[in-house]
Coordinates of C-alpha atoms in Angstrom, one line a residue:
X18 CA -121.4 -26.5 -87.0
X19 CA -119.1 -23.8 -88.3
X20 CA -115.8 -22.4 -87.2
X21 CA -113.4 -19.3 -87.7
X22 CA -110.4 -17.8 -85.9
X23 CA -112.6 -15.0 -84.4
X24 CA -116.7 -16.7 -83.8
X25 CA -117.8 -18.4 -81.8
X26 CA -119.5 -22.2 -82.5
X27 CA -123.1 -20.7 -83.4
X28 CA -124.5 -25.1 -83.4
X29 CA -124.2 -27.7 -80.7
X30 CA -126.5 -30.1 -78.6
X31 CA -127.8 -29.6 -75.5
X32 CA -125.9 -31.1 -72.6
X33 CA -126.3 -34.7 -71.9
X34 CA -125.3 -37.8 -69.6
X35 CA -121.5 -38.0 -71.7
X36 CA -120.6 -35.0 -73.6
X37 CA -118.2 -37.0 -75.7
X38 CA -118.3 -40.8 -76.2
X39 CA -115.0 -42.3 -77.9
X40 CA -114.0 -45.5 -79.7
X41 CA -110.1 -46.2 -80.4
X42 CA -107.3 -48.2 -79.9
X43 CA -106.5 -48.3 -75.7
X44 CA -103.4 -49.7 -74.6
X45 CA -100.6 -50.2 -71.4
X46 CA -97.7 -48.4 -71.8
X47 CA -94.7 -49.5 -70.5
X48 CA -92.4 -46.1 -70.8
X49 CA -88.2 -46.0 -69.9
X50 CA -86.2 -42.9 -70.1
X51 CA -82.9 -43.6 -71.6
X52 CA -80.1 -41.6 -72.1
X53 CA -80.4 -41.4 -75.6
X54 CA -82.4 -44.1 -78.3
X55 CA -80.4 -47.3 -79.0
X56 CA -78.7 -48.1 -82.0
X57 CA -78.4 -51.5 -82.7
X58 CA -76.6 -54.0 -79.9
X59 CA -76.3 -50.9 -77.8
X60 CA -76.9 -51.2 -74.2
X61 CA -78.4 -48.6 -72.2
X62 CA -79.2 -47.9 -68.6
X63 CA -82.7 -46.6 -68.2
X64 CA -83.3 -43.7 -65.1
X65 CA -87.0 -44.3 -65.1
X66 CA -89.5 -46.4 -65.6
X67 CA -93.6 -46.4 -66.2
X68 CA -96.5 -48.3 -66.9
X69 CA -99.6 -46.2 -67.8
X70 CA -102.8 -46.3 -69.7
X71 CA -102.4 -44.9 -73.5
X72 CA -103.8 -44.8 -76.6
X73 CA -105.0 -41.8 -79.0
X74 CA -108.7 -41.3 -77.8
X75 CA -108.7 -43.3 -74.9
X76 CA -106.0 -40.6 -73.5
X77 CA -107.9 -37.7 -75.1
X78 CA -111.2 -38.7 -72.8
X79 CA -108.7 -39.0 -69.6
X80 CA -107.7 -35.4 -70.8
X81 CA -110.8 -34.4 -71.0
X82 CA -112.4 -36.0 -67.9
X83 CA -109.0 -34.2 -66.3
X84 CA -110.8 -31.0 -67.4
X85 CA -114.1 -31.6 -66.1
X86 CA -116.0 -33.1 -69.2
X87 CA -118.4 -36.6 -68.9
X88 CA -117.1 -39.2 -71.5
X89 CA -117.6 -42.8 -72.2
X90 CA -115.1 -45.0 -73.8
X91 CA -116.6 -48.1 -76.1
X92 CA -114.7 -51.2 -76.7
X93 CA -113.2 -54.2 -76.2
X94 CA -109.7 -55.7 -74.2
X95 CA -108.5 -58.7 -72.8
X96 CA -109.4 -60.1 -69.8
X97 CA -106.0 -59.9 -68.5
X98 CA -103.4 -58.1 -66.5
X99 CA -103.3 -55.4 -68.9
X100 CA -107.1 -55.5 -70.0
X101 CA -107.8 -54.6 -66.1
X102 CA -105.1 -52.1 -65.4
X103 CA -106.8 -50.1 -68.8
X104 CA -110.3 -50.6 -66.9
X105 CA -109.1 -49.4 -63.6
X106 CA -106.9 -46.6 -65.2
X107 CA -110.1 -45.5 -66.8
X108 CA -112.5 -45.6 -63.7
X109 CA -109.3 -43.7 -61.9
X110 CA -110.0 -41.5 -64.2
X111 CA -113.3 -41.1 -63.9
X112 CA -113.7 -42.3 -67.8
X113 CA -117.2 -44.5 -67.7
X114 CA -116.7 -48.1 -68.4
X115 CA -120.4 -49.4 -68.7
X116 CA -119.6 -49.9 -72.6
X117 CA -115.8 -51.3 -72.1
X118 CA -116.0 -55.2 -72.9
X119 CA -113.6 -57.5 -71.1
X120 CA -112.9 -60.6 -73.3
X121 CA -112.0 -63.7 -71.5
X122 CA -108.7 -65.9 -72.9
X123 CA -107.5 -63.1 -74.7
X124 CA -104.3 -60.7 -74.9
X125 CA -104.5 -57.1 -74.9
X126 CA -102.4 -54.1 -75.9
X127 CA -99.5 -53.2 -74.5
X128 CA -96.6 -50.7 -76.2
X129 CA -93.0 -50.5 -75.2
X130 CA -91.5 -47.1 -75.3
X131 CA -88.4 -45.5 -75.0
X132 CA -87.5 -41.7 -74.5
X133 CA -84.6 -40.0 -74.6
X134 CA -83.9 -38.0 -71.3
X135 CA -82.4 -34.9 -73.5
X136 CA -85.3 -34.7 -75.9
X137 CA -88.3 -36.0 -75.0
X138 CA -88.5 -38.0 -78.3
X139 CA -89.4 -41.4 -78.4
X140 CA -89.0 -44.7 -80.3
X141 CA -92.0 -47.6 -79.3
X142 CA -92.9 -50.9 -80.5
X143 CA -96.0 -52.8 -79.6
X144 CA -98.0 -56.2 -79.9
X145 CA -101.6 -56.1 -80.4
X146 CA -104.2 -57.7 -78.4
X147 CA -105.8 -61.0 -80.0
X148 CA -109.2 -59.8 -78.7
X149 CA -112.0 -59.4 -81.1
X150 CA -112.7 -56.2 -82.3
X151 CA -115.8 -54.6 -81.5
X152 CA -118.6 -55.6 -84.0
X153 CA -121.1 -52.8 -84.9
X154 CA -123.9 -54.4 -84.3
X155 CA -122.7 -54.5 -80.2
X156 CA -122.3 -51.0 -80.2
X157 CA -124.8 -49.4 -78.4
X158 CA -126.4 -46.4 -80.6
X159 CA -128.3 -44.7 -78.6
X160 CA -124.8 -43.8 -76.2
X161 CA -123.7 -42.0 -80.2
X162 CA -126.9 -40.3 -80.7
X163 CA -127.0 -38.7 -77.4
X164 CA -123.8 -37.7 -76.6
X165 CA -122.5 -34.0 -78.2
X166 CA -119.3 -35.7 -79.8
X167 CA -117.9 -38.9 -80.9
X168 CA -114.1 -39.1 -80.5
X169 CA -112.5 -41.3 -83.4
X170 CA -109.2 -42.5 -84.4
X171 CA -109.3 -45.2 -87.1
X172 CA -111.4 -45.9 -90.1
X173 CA -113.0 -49.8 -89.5
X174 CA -116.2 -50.8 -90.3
X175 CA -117.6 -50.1 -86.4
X176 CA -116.0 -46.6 -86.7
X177 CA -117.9 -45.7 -89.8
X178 CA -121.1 -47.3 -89.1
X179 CA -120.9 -45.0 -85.3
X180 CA -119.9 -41.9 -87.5
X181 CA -122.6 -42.8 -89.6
X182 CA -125.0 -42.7 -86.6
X183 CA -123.6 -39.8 -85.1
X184 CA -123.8 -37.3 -88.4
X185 CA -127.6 -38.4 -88.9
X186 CA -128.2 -37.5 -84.8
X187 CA -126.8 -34.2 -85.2
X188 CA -123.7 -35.3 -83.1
X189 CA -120.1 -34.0 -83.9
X190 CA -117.3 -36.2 -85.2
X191 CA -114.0 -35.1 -84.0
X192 CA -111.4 -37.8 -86.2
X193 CA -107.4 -38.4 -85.0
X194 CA -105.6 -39.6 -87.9
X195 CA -103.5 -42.1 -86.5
X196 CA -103.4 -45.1 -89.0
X197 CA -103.9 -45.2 -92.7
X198 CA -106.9 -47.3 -93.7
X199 CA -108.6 -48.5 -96.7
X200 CA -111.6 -47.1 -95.6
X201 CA -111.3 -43.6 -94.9
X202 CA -112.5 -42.6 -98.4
X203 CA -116.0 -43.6 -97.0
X204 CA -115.1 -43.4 -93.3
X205 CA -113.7 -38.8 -94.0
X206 CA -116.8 -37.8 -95.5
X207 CA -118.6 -38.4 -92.2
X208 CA -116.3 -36.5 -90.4
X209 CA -116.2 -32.7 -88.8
X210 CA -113.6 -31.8 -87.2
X211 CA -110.3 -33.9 -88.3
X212 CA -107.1 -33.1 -86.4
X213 CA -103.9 -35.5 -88.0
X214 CA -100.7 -36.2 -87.5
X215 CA -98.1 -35.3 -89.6
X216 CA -96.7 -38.6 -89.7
X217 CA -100.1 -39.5 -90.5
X218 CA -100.2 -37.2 -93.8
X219 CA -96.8 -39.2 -95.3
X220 CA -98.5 -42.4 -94.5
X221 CA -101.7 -41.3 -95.9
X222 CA -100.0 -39.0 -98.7
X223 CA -96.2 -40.0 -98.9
X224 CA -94.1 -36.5 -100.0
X225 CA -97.0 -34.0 -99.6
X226 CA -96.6 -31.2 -97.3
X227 CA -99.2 -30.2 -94.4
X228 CA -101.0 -27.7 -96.4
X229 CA -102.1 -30.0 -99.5
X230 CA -102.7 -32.8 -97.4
X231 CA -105.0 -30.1 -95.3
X232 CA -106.8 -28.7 -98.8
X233 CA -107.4 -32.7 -99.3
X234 CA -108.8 -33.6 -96.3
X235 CA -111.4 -30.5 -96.8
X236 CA -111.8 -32.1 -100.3
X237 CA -114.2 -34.9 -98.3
X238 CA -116.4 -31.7 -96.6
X239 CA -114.2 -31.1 -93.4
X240 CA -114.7 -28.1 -92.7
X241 CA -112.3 -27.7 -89.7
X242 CA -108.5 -29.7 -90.5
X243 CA -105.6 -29.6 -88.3
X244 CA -102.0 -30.6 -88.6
X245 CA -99.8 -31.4 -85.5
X246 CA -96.3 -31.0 -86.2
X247 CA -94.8 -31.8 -83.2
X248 CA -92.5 -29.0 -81.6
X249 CA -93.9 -26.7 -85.3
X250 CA -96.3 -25.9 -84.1
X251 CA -100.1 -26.6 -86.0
X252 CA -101.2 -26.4 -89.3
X253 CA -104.9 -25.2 -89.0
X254 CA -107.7 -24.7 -92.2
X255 CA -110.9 -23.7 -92.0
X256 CA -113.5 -22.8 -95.3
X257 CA -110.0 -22.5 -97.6
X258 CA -108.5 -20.3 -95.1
X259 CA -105.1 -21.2 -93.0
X260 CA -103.0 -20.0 -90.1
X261 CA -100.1 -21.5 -87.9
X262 CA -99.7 -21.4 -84.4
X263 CA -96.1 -21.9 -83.3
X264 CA -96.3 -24.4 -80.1
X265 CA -95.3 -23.3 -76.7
X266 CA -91.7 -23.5 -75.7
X267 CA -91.4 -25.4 -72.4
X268 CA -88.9 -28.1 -70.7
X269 CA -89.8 -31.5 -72.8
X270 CA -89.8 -34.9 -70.9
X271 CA -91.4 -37.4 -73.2
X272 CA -93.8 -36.5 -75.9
X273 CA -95.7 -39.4 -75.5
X274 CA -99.5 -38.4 -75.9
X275 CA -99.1 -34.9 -76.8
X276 CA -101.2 -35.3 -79.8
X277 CA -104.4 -37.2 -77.8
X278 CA -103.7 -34.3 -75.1
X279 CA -104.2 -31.6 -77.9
X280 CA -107.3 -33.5 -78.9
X281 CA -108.0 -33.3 -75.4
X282 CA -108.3 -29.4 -75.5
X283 CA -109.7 -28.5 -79.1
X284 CA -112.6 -30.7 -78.1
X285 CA -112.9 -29.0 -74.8
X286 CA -112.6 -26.3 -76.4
X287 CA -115.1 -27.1 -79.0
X288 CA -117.9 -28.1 -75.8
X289 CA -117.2 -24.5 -74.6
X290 CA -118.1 -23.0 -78.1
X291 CA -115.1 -20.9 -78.4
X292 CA -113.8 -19.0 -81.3
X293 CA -111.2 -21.1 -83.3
X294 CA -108.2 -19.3 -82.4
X295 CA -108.9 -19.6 -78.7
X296 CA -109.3 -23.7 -79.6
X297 CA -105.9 -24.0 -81.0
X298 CA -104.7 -21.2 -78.1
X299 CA -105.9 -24.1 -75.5
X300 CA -105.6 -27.5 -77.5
X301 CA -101.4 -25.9 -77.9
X302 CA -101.2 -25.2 -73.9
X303 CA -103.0 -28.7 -73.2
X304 CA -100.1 -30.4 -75.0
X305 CA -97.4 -28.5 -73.9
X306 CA -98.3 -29.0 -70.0
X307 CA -98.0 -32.7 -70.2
X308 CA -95.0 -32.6 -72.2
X309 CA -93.4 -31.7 -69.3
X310 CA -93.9 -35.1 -67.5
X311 CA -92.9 -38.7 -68.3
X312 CA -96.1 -40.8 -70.3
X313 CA -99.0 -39.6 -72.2
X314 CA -101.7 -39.0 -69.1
X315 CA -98.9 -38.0 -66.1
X316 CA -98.8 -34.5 -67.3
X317 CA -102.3 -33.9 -68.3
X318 CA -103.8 -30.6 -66.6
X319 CA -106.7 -29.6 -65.2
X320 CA -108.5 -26.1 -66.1
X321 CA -106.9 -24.2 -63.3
X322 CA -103.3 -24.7 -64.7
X323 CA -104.1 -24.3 -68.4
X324 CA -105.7 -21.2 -67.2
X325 CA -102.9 -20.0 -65.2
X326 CA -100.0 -21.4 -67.8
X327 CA -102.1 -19.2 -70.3
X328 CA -102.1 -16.4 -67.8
X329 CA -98.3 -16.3 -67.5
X330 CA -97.7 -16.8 -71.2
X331 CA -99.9 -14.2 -71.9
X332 CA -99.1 -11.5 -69.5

């Protein structure tokens, strides 16, 4: 598949049962806006509180099934409180659970977050689950091979072995740096489309800027690399060639998921074979619309007001 600012996608399967299928780290959320973040022994009255579903491509498949797209989440949680809130969030969601696995006497994982009621910025701490994680040889291939594109966002040995699966099936690999891994020397290779996180670059590449890290990442054969750099806008390269696109300026509440809702778009985006500019136009708007709301999946839209929020900003 091949991209640029101004053609279209000219490669992609036929439709099928899930148009994306992800695997990724799924979590509860418990949010609290605060006045501003703590320092330490501070005390500090929250205004607002929420427990939601999150995590970097389980959020991106809620955007997406927001927008009309079939997806599939595969993995494992605990069979507890939290493990069945994530399932019912997803089937809320209209997410398909047939490949989610509920472990029994085990923890899953929840993330504490706090955001500042004048910013939108947040500080979060969590505890991971004590479930197993999902072996390889449980995940079902045949879900890979089908579907148009596999949502990643971590290097592990299941997350290779499925990107493995998926390149030799023809299906697209869209990668969320989140995490820096050991792996992702083999795990990049595999990959298509790579969208990252700025604070994933100085974890991956401590004191590199956004453009080397994006001329290294192509380095592996991505041809399409993103940077997200928060209210900068992103950092976009495609065959050697770059362009910035500033974000859109709207009233912030918590930026909590505004990366997995950006994901959210460029891959809706990417199912609608647009040109690469319009990607980024609707991956930016995605983002910026649940920005506006407290927690990572509150704010995400569906087509009609990306469409008209793009209308207004446009006209």
């Amino acid at each position: 598949m091949k991209l640029s600012p101004n053609a279209k996608i000219t490669e992609i399967k036929p439709a099928v049962p899930f148009s994306v299928v992800g695997i990724g780290m799924t979590t509860v959320d418990y949010l609290l806006i605060v006045p501003e973040l703590p320092s330490f022994g501070k005390q500090l009255q929250a205004s607002e509180f929420l427990r939601q579903g999150g995590g970097p491509v389980a959020t991106a498949l809620v955007g997406l099934a927001k927008l009309g797209i079939p997806v599939a989440y595969i993995g494992r949680v605990g069979n507890d409180f939290e493990g069945q809130f994530i399932r019912q969030s997803f089937i809320e969601a209209k997410v398909d659970v047939s490949h989610l696995d509920m472990q029994d006497n085990a923890s899953s994982r929840i993330a504490m977050v706090l955001v500042d009621e004048q910013t939108g910025e947040r500080c979060f701490t969590s505890r991971p689950g004590n479930y197993e994680e999902i072996d390889e040889a449980e995940i079902d291939l045949s879900v890979i091979s089908n579907t148009q594109i596999l949502h990643l966002d971590n290097a592990e040995p299941h997350t290779v072995r499925a990107a493995q699966i998926a390149q030799n099936s023809g299906t697209l690999v869209v990668f969320d740096g989140t995490w820096y891994s050991e792996l992702l020397d083999a795990f990049l290779p595999l990959v298509d489309v790579a969208i990252v996180s700025n604070v994933f670059v100085k974890r991956w590449m401590p004191n590199v800027s956004p453009e080397i890290a994006l001329d290294q990442l192509t380095s592996y054969g991505i041809k399409t690399c993103a940077v997200t750099m928060g209210e900068e806008g992103v950092i976009v390269q495609q065959d050697g060639q770059k362009f910035h696109w500033p974000s859109f300026s709207v009233e912030v509440v918590d930026t909590t998921g505004a990366g997995d809702a950006f994901h959210a778009g460029f891959i809706y985006g990417l199912l609608q074979e647009w040109s690469l500019e319009r990607i980024v136009q609707f991956a930016s708007a995605v983002a910026a619309l649940n920005c506006m709301h407290l927690g990572g999946r509150t704010g995400l839209p569906d087509l009609p007001a990306v469409e008209q929020f793009l209308s207004q900003r446009n006209s």
